[in-house]
mmCIF file with all atom_site columns, C-alpha atoms in Angstrom:
data_model
loop_
_atom_site.group_PDB
_atom_site.id
_atom_site.type_symbol
_atom_site.label_atom_id
_atom_site.label_alt_id
_atom_site.label_comp_id
_atom_site.label_asym_id
_atom_site.label_entity_id
_atom_site.label_seq_id
_atom_site.pdbx_PDB_ins_code
_atom_site.Cartn_x
_atom_site.Cartn_y
_atom_site.Cartn_z
_atom_site.occupancy
_atom_site.B_iso_or_equiv
_atom_site.pdbx_formal_charge
_atom_site.auth_seq_id
_atom_site.auth_comp_id
_atom_site.auth_asym_id
_atom_site.auth_atom_id
_atom_site.pdbx_PDB_model_num
ATOM 1   C CA . ASP A 1 1   ? -24.594 -16.108 4.158   1.00 90.00 ? 196 ASP A CA 1
ATOM 2   C CA . VAL A 1 2   ? -23.391 -17.396 7.463   1.00 92.00 ? 197 VAL A CA 1
ATOM 3   C CA . LEU A 1 3   ? -20.539 -19.420 5.921   1.00 94.00 ? 198 LEU A CA 1
ATOM 4   C CA . TRP A 1 4   ? -19.916 -16.229 4.096   1.00 94.00 ? 199 TRP A CA 1
ATOM 5   C CA . GLU A 1 5   ? -19.950 -14.207 6.918   1.00 92.00 ? 200 GLU A CA 1
ATOM 6   C CA . LYS A 1 6   ? -17.284 -16.755 8.616   1.00 94.00 ? 201 LYS A CA 1
ATOM 7   C CA . PHE A 1 7   ? -15.056 -15.615 5.383   1.00 95.00 ? 202 PHE A CA 1
ATOM 8   C CA . LEU A 1 8   ? -15.454 -11.858 6.127   1.00 96.00 ? 203 LEU A CA 1
ATOM 9   C CA . PRO A 1 9   ? -12.873 -10.317 8.736   1.00 96.00 ? 204 PRO A CA 1
ATOM 10  C CA . ALA A 1 10  ? -14.402 -9.434  12.467  1.00 94.00 ? 205 ALA A CA 1
ATOM 11  C CA . ASP A 1 11  ? -14.421 -6.209  12.023  1.00 94.00 ? 206 ASP A CA 1
ATOM 12  C CA . TYR A 1 12  ? -15.783 -5.732  7.936   1.00 93.00 ? 207 TYR A CA 1
ATOM 13  C CA . GLN A 1 13  ? -18.977 -3.678  9.711   1.00 92.00 ? 208 GLN A CA 1
ATOM 14  C CA . GLU A 1 14  ? -16.735 -1.281  11.453  1.00 93.00 ? 209 GLU A CA 1
ATOM 15  C CA . ILE A 1 15  ? -14.417 -0.763  8.315   1.00 93.00 ? 210 ILE A CA 1
ATOM 16  C CA . ILE A 1 16  ? -17.366 -0.134  5.929   1.00 92.00 ? 211 ILE A CA 1
ATOM 17  C CA . SER A 1 17  ? -19.105 2.133   7.804   1.00 91.00 ? 212 SER A CA 1
ATOM 18  C CA . GLY A 1 18  ? -15.795 3.968   7.934   1.00 89.00 ? 213 GLY A CA 1
ATOM 19  C CA . ALA A 1 19  ? -15.703 4.103   4.105   1.00 93.00 ? 214 ALA A CA 1
ATOM 20  C CA . LEU A 1 20  ? -15.446 7.439   2.113   1.00 91.00 ? 215 LEU A CA 1
ATOM 21  C CA . HIS A 1 21  ? -17.942 6.408   -0.340  1.00 89.00 ? 216 HIS A CA 1
ATOM 22  C CA . LEU A 1 22  ? -21.199 4.760   1.435   1.00 85.00 ? 217 LEU A CA 1
ATOM 23  C CA . LEU A 1 23  ? -21.380 1.091   0.762   1.00 84.00 ? 218 LEU A CA 1
ATOM 24  C CA . PRO A 1 24  ? -24.830 -0.177  0.463   1.00 82.00 ? 219 PRO A CA 1
ATOM 25  C CA . SER A 1 25  ? -23.784 -3.026  2.728   1.00 77.00 ? 220 SER A CA 1
ATOM 26  C CA . ALA A 1 26  ? -27.283 -3.591  3.751   1.00 79.00 ? 221 ALA A CA 1
ATOM 27  C CA . ALA A 1 27  ? -28.620 -4.524  0.240   1.00 87.00 ? 222 ALA A CA 1
ATOM 28  C CA . LEU A 1 28  ? -25.515 -6.924  -0.449  1.00 91.00 ? 223 LEU A CA 1
ATOM 29  C CA . SER A 1 29  ? -25.684 -10.430 0.769   1.00 93.00 ? 224 SER A CA 1
ATOM 30  C CA . GLU A 1 30  ? -22.546 -11.735 2.448   1.00 94.00 ? 225 GLU A CA 1
ATOM 31  C CA . LYS A 1 31  ? -21.212 -13.244 -0.478  1.00 95.00 ? 226 LYS A CA 1
ATOM 32  C CA . GLU A 1 32  ? -21.670 -10.166 -2.844  1.00 95.00 ? 227 GLU A CA 1
ATOM 33  C CA . LEU A 1 33  ? -19.875 -8.254  0.015   1.00 95.00 ? 228 LEU A CA 1
ATOM 34  C CA . TYR A 1 34  ? -17.426 -10.242 0.205   1.00 96.00 ? 229 TYR A CA 1
ATOM 35  C CA . TYR A 1 35  ? -16.891 -10.157 -3.650  1.00 96.00 ? 230 TYR A CA 1
ATOM 36  C CA . ARG A 1 36  ? -17.144 -6.655  -3.727  1.00 96.00 ? 231 ARG A CA 1
ATOM 37  C CA . LEU A 1 37  ? -14.388 -5.914  -1.067  1.00 96.00 ? 232 LEU A CA 1
ATOM 38  C CA . SER A 1 38  ? -12.256 -8.199  -3.091  1.00 97.00 ? 233 SER A CA 1
ATOM 39  C CA . ASP A 1 39  ? -12.814 -7.106  -6.076  1.00 96.00 ? 234 ASP A CA 1
ATOM 40  C CA . ASP A 1 40  ? -12.936 -3.378  -5.814  1.00 95.00 ? 235 ASP A CA 1
ATOM 41  C CA . PRO A 1 41  ? -10.677 -1.552  -3.032  1.00 95.00 ? 236 PRO A CA 1
ATOM 42  C CA . LEU A 1 42  ? -12.798 0.557   -0.862  1.00 96.00 ? 237 LEU A CA 1
ATOM 43  C CA . LEU A 1 43  ? -11.157 3.609   0.421   1.00 97.00 ? 238 LEU A CA 1
ATOM 44  C CA . ILE A 1 44  ? -11.295 3.992   3.859   1.00 96.00 ? 239 ILE A CA 1
ATOM 45  C CA . ASP A 1 45  ? -9.833  6.849   6.401   1.00 94.00 ? 240 ASP A CA 1
ATOM 46  C CA . GLY A 1 46  ? -10.935 10.050  4.407   1.00 94.00 ? 241 GLY A CA 1
ATOM 47  C CA . GLY A 1 47  ? -9.781  8.656   1.325   1.00 95.00 ? 242 GLY A CA 1
ATOM 48  C CA . SER A 1 48  ? -6.018  8.064   2.655   1.00 96.00 ? 243 SER A CA 1
ATOM 49  C CA . LYS A 1 49  ? -6.358  4.179   2.446   1.00 97.00 ? 244 LYS A CA 1
ATOM 50  C CA . SER A 1 50  ? -7.778  1.638   0.703   1.00 97.00 ? 245 SER A CA 1
ATOM 51  C CA . PHE A 1 51  ? -8.842  -1.618  1.990   1.00 97.00 ? 246 PHE A CA 1
ATOM 52  C CA . GLN A 1 52  ? -9.193  -4.954  0.152   1.00 97.00 ? 247 GLN A CA 1
ATOM 53  C CA . LEU A 1 53  ? -9.773  -8.356  0.711   1.00 98.00 ? 248 LEU A CA 1
ATOM 54  C CA . GLU A 1 54  ? -7.526  -11.046 -0.918  1.00 97.00 ? 249 GLU A CA 1
ATOM 55  C CA . LYS A 1 55  ? -10.031 -13.255 -2.744  1.00 97.00 ? 250 LYS A CA 1
ATOM 56  C CA . SER A 1 56  ? -8.570  -16.706 -2.073  1.00 97.00 ? 251 SER A CA 1
ATOM 57  C CA . SER A 1 57  ? -7.748  -15.988 1.424   1.00 96.00 ? 252 SER A CA 1
ATOM 58  C CA . GLY A 1 58  ? -10.103 -13.206 2.549   1.00 97.00 ? 253 GLY A CA 1
ATOM 59  C CA . LYS A 1 59  ? -7.123  -11.708 4.304   1.00 98.00 ? 254 LYS A CA 1
ATOM 60  C CA . LYS A 1 60  ? -6.944  -7.807  4.894   1.00 98.00 ? 255 LYS A CA 1
ATOM 61  C CA . CYS A 1 61  ? -5.201  -5.507  1.981   1.00 98.00 ? 256 CYS A CA 1
ATOM 62  C CA . ILE A 1 62  ? -4.184  -2.188  3.183   1.00 98.00 ? 257 ILE A CA 1
ATOM 63  C CA . MET A 1 63  ? -2.938  0.448   0.283   1.00 98.00 ? 258 MET A CA 1
ATOM 64  C CA . LEU A 1 64  ? -1.728  3.753   1.779   1.00 98.00 ? 259 LEU A CA 1
ATOM 65  C CA . GLY A 1 65  ? -2.116  6.877   -0.490  1.00 98.00 ? 260 GLY A CA 1
ATOM 66  C CA . ALA A 1 66  ? 0.806   8.914   -1.372  1.00 97.00 ? 261 ALA A CA 1
ATOM 67  C CA . LYS A 1 67  ? -0.846  11.540  0.969   1.00 96.00 ? 262 LYS A CA 1
ATOM 68  C CA . GLU A 1 68  ? -0.485  9.469   3.674   1.00 97.00 ? 263 GLU A CA 1
ATOM 69  C CA . LEU A 1 69  ? 3.472   8.996   3.229   1.00 97.00 ? 264 LEU A CA 1
ATOM 70  C CA . ALA A 1 70  ? 5.930   10.787  4.503   1.00 97.00 ? 265 ALA A CA 1
ATOM 71  C CA . ILE A 1 71  ? 8.002   12.112  1.435   1.00 97.00 ? 266 ILE A CA 1
ATOM 72  C CA . SER A 1 72  ? 11.316  14.049  1.885   1.00 96.00 ? 267 SER A CA 1
ATOM 73  C CA . TRP A 1 73  ? 10.628  17.818  0.202   1.00 94.00 ? 268 TRP A CA 1
ATOM 74  C CA . GLY A 1 74  ? 6.955   16.383  -0.794  1.00 93.00 ? 269 GLY A CA 1
ATOM 75  C CA . ASP A 1 75  ? 5.071   18.725  1.710   1.00 91.00 ? 270 ASP A CA 1
ATOM 76  C CA . GLY A 1 76  ? 3.786   20.782  -1.486  1.00 88.00 ? 271 GLY A CA 1
ATOM 77  C CA . LYS A 1 77  ? 5.780   23.522  -0.585  1.00 92.00 ? 272 LYS A CA 1
ATOM 78  C CA . THR A 1 78  ? 8.459   22.760  -3.501  1.00 92.00 ? 273 THR A CA 1
ATOM 79  C CA . PRO A 1 79  ? 6.469   21.580  -6.435  1.00 92.00 ? 274 PRO A CA 1
ATOM 80  C CA . TRP A 1 80  ? 9.736   22.041  -8.354  1.00 94.00 ? 275 TRP A CA 1
ATOM 81  C CA . TYR A 1 81  ? 10.659  18.702  -6.772  1.00 96.00 ? 276 TYR A CA 1
ATOM 82  C CA . TRP A 1 82  ? 7.537   16.927  -6.206  1.00 97.00 ? 277 TRP A CA 1
ATOM 83  C CA . ASP A 1 83  ? 4.047   17.816  -7.251  1.00 95.00 ? 278 ASP A CA 1
ATOM 84  C CA . TRP A 1 84  ? 0.704   16.453  -6.360  1.00 96.00 ? 279 TRP A CA 1
ATOM 85  C CA . PRO A 1 85  ? -1.660  15.901  -9.626  1.00 95.00 ? 280 PRO A CA 1
ATOM 86  C CA . ARG A 1 86  ? -4.761  14.275  -9.647  1.00 94.00 ? 281 ARG A CA 1
ATOM 87  C CA . CYS A 1 87  ? -4.204  10.845  -11.623 1.00 90.00 ? 282 CYS A CA 1
ATOM 88  C CA . PRO A 1 88  ? -7.356  9.008   -13.608 1.00 88.00 ? 283 PRO A CA 1
ATOM 89  C CA . GLY A 1 89  ? -5.238  5.675   -13.225 1.00 90.00 ? 284 GLY A CA 1
ATOM 90  C CA . SER A 1 90  ? -5.276  5.791   -9.694  1.00 95.00 ? 285 SER A CA 1
ATOM 91  C CA . ARG A 1 91  ? -7.691  4.687   -6.904  1.00 95.00 ? 286 ARG A CA 1
ATOM 92  C CA . PHE A 1 92  ? -6.641  7.435   -4.571  1.00 97.00 ? 287 PHE A CA 1
ATOM 93  C CA . ALA A 1 93  ? -7.517  11.404  -5.366  1.00 96.00 ? 288 ALA A CA 1
ATOM 94  C CA . GLN A 1 94  ? -4.010  12.219  -5.544  1.00 95.00 ? 289 GLN A CA 1
ATOM 95  C CA . VAL A 1 95  ? -0.688  10.885  -6.630  1.00 96.00 ? 290 VAL A CA 1
ATOM 96  C CA . ALA A 1 96  ? 2.918   12.155  -5.925  1.00 97.00 ? 291 ALA A CA 1
ATOM 97  C CA . GLU A 1 97  ? 5.038   12.875  -8.713  1.00 96.00 ? 292 GLU A CA 1
ATOM 98  C CA . LEU A 1 98  ? 8.565   13.256  -8.905  1.00 96.00 ? 293 LEU A CA 1
ATOM 99  C CA . HIS A 1 99  ? 10.278  15.773  -10.860 1.00 95.00 ? 294 HIS A CA 1
ATOM 100 C CA . GLY A 1 100 ? 14.066  15.583  -9.663  1.00 93.00 ? 295 GLY A CA 1
ATOM 101 C CA . VAL A 1 101 ? 15.367  15.745  -6.117  1.00 93.00 ? 296 VAL A CA 1
ATOM 102 C CA . TRP A 1 102 ? 19.167  14.900  -4.562  1.00 91.00 ? 297 TRP A CA 1
ATOM 103 C CA . TRP A 1 103 ? 17.639  12.848  -1.852  1.00 92.00 ? 298 TRP A CA 1
ATOM 104 C CA . LEU A 1 104 ? 14.821  10.537  -2.227  1.00 94.00 ? 299 LEU A CA 1
ATOM 105 C CA . GLU A 1 105 ? 13.287  9.071   0.859   1.00 96.00 ? 300 GLU A CA 1
ATOM 106 C CA . ILE A 1 106 ? 9.807   8.081   1.521   1.00 97.00 ? 301 ILE A CA 1
ATOM 107 C CA . HIS A 1 107 ? 8.395   6.866   4.764   1.00 96.00 ? 302 HIS A CA 1
ATOM 108 C CA . GLY A 1 108 ? 4.950   4.888   5.336   1.00 96.00 ? 303 GLY A CA 1
ATOM 109 C CA . LYS A 1 109 ? 3.656   3.972   8.600   1.00 94.00 ? 304 LYS A CA 1
ATOM 110 C CA . MET A 1 110 ? 0.473   2.632   9.510   1.00 94.00 ? 305 MET A CA 1
ATOM 111 C CA . GLU A 1 111 ? -1.333  0.605   12.704  1.00 92.00 ? 306 GLU A CA 1
ATOM 112 C CA . ILE A 1 112 ? -0.894  -3.189  12.791  1.00 90.00 ? 307 ILE A CA 1
ATOM 113 C CA . GLN A 1 113 ? -4.508  -3.830  14.128  1.00 89.00 ? 308 GLN A CA 1
ATOM 114 C CA . LEU A 1 114 ? -5.754  -2.993  10.818  1.00 92.00 ? 309 LEU A CA 1
ATOM 115 C CA . LEU A 1 115 ? -4.029  -6.045  9.085   1.00 96.00 ? 310 LEU A CA 1
ATOM 116 C CA . SER A 1 116 ? -5.383  -9.761  9.628   1.00 96.00 ? 311 SER A CA 1
ATOM 117 C CA . PRO A 1 117 ? -3.766  -11.302 12.911  1.00 93.00 ? 312 PRO A CA 1
ATOM 118 C CA . ASN A 1 118 ? -1.748  -14.168 12.315  1.00 93.00 ? 313 ASN A CA 1
ATOM 119 C CA . THR A 1 119 ? -0.884  -13.554 8.873   1.00 94.00 ? 314 THR A CA 1
ATOM 120 C CA . PHE A 1 120 ? 2.611   -13.409 6.712   1.00 93.00 ? 315 PHE A CA 1
ATOM 121 C CA . TYR A 1 121 ? 2.558   -9.878  4.852   1.00 95.00 ? 316 TYR A CA 1
ATOM 122 C CA . VAL A 1 122 ? 4.556   -8.714  2.142   1.00 95.00 ? 317 VAL A CA 1
ATOM 123 C CA . ALA A 1 123 ? 4.780   -4.821  1.704   1.00 96.00 ? 318 ALA A CA 1
ATOM 124 C CA . HIS A 1 124 ? 5.005   -3.217  -1.769  1.00 97.00 ? 319 HIS A CA 1
ATOM 125 C CA . PHE A 1 125 ? 5.661   0.072   -3.377  1.00 97.00 ? 320 PHE A CA 1
ATOM 126 C CA . VAL A 1 126 ? 3.580   1.115   -6.331  1.00 97.00 ? 321 VAL A CA 1
ATOM 127 C CA . PHE A 1 127 ? 4.339   3.436   -8.486  1.00 97.00 ? 322 PHE A CA 1
ATOM 128 C CA . LYS A 1 128 ? 4.664   4.068   -12.512 1.00 95.00 ? 323 LYS A CA 1
ATOM 129 C CA . LEU A 1 129 ? 7.754   5.207   -14.147 1.00 92.00 ? 324 LEU A CA 1
ATOM 130 C CA . ARG A 1 130 ? 7.518   7.463   -17.169 1.00 90.00 ? 325 ARG A CA 1
ATOM 131 C CA . ASP A 1 131 ? 9.275   6.156   -20.221 1.00 89.00 ? 326 ASP A CA 1
ATOM 132 C CA . ASP A 1 132 ? 12.149  9.451   -19.468 1.00 91.00 ? 327 ASP A CA 1
ATOM 133 C CA . ALA A 1 133 ? 12.609  8.566   -15.995 1.00 91.00 ? 328 ALA A CA 1
ATOM 134 C CA . TYR A 1 134 ? 16.307  8.346   -15.011 1.00 88.00 ? 329 TYR A CA 1
ATOM 135 C CA . GLY A 1 135 ? 18.359  7.504   -11.949 1.00 88.00 ? 330 GLY A CA 1
ATOM 136 C CA . PHE A 1 136 ? 16.477  4.122   -11.095 1.00 88.00 ? 331 PHE A CA 1
ATOM 137 C CA . ASP A 1 137 ? 18.600  1.540   -13.123 1.00 80.00 ? 332 ASP A CA 1
ATOM 138 C CA . ASP A 1 138 ? 20.692  -1.672  -12.196 1.00 74.00 ? 333 ASP A CA 1
ATOM 139 C CA . TYR A 1 139 ? 23.545  0.957   -10.616 1.00 79.00 ? 334 TYR A CA 1
ATOM 140 C CA . GLU A 1 140 ? 21.627  2.990   -8.667  1.00 84.00 ? 335 GLU A CA 1
ATOM 141 C CA . PRO A 1 141 ? 19.468  0.648   -6.221  1.00 90.00 ? 336 PRO A CA 1
ATOM 142 C CA . MET A 1 142 ? 17.235  2.103   -3.422  1.00 94.00 ? 337 MET A CA 1
ATOM 143 C CA . LYS A 1 143 ? 17.263  0.848   -0.015  1.00 95.00 ? 338 LYS A CA 1
ATOM 144 C CA . ALA A 1 144 ? 14.259  -0.644  1.250   1.00 96.00 ? 339 ALA A CA 1
ATOM 145 C CA . LYS A 1 145 ? 12.949  -1.926  5.014   1.00 94.00 ? 340 LYS A CA 1
ATOM 146 C CA . VAL A 1 146 ? 9.594   -2.972  6.440   1.00 94.00 ? 341 VAL A CA 1
ATOM 147 C CA . GLU A 1 147 ? 9.850   -2.629  10.330  1.00 91.00 ? 342 GLU A CA 1
ATOM 148 C CA . VAL A 1 148 ? 7.040   -3.377  13.246  1.00 89.00 ? 343 VAL A CA 1
ATOM 149 C CA . PHE A 1 149 ? 7.242   -1.406  16.072  1.00 84.00 ? 344 PHE A CA 1
ATOM 150 C CA . GLY A 1 150 ? 5.842   -2.080  19.494  1.00 76.00 ? 345 GLY A CA 1
ATOM 151 C CA . ARG A 1 151 ? 5.027   -5.492  19.553  1.00 70.00 ? 346 ARG A CA 1
ATOM 152 C CA . ALA A 1 152 ? 4.081   -7.006  23.285  1.00 67.00 ? 347 ALA A CA 1
ATOM 153 C CA . ASP A 1 153 ? 6.258   -9.595  22.831  1.00 67.00 ? 348 ASP A CA 1
ATOM 154 C CA . GLY A 1 154 ? 9.259   -7.553  21.963  1.00 62.00 ? 349 GLY A CA 1
ATOM 155 C CA . ASP A 1 155 ? 10.362  -9.497  19.076  1.00 63.00 ? 350 ASP A CA 1
ATOM 156 C CA . THR A 1 156 ? 12.136  -7.314  17.018  1.00 57.00 ? 351 THR A CA 1
ATOM 157 C CA . ASN A 1 157 ? 12.862  -9.964  14.505  1.00 57.00 ? 352 ASN A CA 1
ATOM 158 C CA . ALA A 1 158 ? 9.333   -9.819  12.949  1.00 65.00 ? 353 ALA A CA 1
ATOM 159 C CA . CYS A 1 159 ? 10.582  -7.367  10.516  1.00 71.00 ? 354 CYS A CA 1
ATOM 160 C CA . SER A 1 160 ? 13.009  -8.192  7.428   1.00 76.00 ? 355 SER A CA 1
ATOM 161 C CA . LYS A 1 161 ? 16.240  -7.006  6.823   1.00 86.00 ? 356 LYS A CA 1
ATOM 162 C CA . GLU A 1 162 ? 17.229  -3.830  4.751   1.00 94.00 ? 357 GLU A CA 1
ATOM 163 C CA . ARG A 1 163 ? 17.331  -4.918  0.976   1.00 95.00 ? 358 ARG A CA 1
ATOM 164 C CA . LEU A 1 164 ? 17.988  -3.372  -2.266  1.00 95.00 ? 359 LEU A CA 1
ATOM 165 C CA . ILE A 1 165 ? 15.359  -2.391  -4.547  1.00 95.00 ? 360 ILE A CA 1
ATOM 166 C CA . TYR A 1 166 ? 15.375  -1.500  -8.216  1.00 94.00 ? 361 TYR A CA 1
ATOM 167 C CA . LEU A 1 167 ? 12.587  0.423   -9.441  1.00 92.00 ? 362 LEU A CA 1
ATOM 168 C CA . GLY A 1 168 ? 13.940  0.629   -13.292 1.00 87.00 ? 363 GLY A CA 1
ATOM 169 C CA . TYR B 2 1   ? 14.657  -6.861  -5.621  1.00 93.00 ? 91  TYR B CA 1
ATOM 170 C CA . PHE B 2 2   ? 13.411  -6.006  -9.383  1.00 94.00 ? 92  PHE B CA 1
ATOM 171 C CA . ALA B 2 3   ? 10.151  -4.146  -10.171 1.00 94.00 ? 93  ALA B CA 1
ATOM 172 C CA . ARG B 2 4   ? 7.533   -6.353  -11.791 1.00 96.00 ? 94  ARG B CA 1
ATOM 173 C CA . GLU B 2 5   ? 4.288   -5.156  -13.729 1.00 96.00 ? 95  GLU B CA 1
ATOM 174 C CA . ARG B 2 6   ? 1.230   -4.859  -11.804 1.00 94.00 ? 96  ARG B CA 1
ATOM 175 C CA . GLY B 2 7   ? -1.068  -3.827  -14.346 1.00 92.00 ? 97  GLY B CA 1
ATOM 176 C CA . ASN B 2 8   ? -2.564  -0.812  -15.758 1.00 91.00 ? 98  ASN B CA 1
ATOM 177 C CA . GLY B 2 9   ? 1.105   0.469   -16.269 1.00 92.00 ? 99  GLY B CA 1
ATOM 178 C CA . TRP B 2 10  ? 1.643   0.429   -12.382 1.00 96.00 ? 100 TRP B CA 1
ATOM 179 C CA . MET B 2 11  ? 4.723   -1.694  -11.300 1.00 96.00 ? 101 MET B CA 1
ATOM 180 C CA . GLU B 2 12  ? 5.154   -3.094  -7.848  1.00 97.00 ? 102 GLU B CA 1
ATOM 181 C CA . VAL B 2 13  ? 8.699   -4.233  -5.976  1.00 97.00 ? 103 VAL B CA 1
ATOM 182 C CA . GLU B 2 14  ? 8.727   -6.115  -2.587  1.00 96.00 ? 104 GLU B CA 1
ATOM 183 C CA . MET B 2 15  ? 10.168  -3.778  0.387   1.00 96.00 ? 105 MET B CA 1
ATOM 184 C CA . GLY B 2 16  ? 10.119  -6.378  2.881   1.00 94.00 ? 106 GLY B CA 1
ATOM 185 C CA . HIS B 2 17  ? 7.825   -8.983  4.751   1.00 92.00 ? 107 HIS B CA 1
ATOM 186 C CA . PHE B 2 18  ? 6.911   -9.236  8.362   1.00 90.00 ? 108 PHE B CA 1
ATOM 187 C CA . TYR B 2 19  ? 4.449   -11.807 10.673  1.00 90.00 ? 109 TYR B CA 1
ATOM 188 C CA . ASN B 2 20  ? 1.460   -10.063 12.384  1.00 89.00 ? 110 ASN B CA 1
ATOM 189 C CA . GLY B 2 21  ? 1.339   -12.289 15.249  1.00 81.00 ? 111 GLY B CA 1
#
């Protein structure tokens, strides 16, 4: 257990105590806890985010649920643009379902302190495309960018340049 | 950057990277 505890993030108890569904951590050994947290994402922050460990490294992986994102015209007032159904295949209670918009813009924001220090991270956009989806083919890429704000050393090069992504 | 299969019908695409130093 002493060895396995070293593989867990320093603040793992704080994270577990904030889980949406109580994790019986006291009944688990540190090894069991490590496997539980790497095999099965833990919903945190009222269920708006999920927390998981990368099994090979013990590094933190955070996923923001759609409700945690800022989606243009996705505030629920215009369900003919965006709808908020329940999705049994999602770890989150609700997903954002796009019906059609003329301007697609999504922002996500999180505290970098939630992540493992001194670690190289990749940000992914996770989605499903229906068979009849359109507007996402090779001729219609989207712009994507990851930025890090407010670094103590003022290094604004800590983020990647804008790139084109192809959902289709 | 192209989307790829993630499992169970989900797709993922790399939006960018950063170093949490």
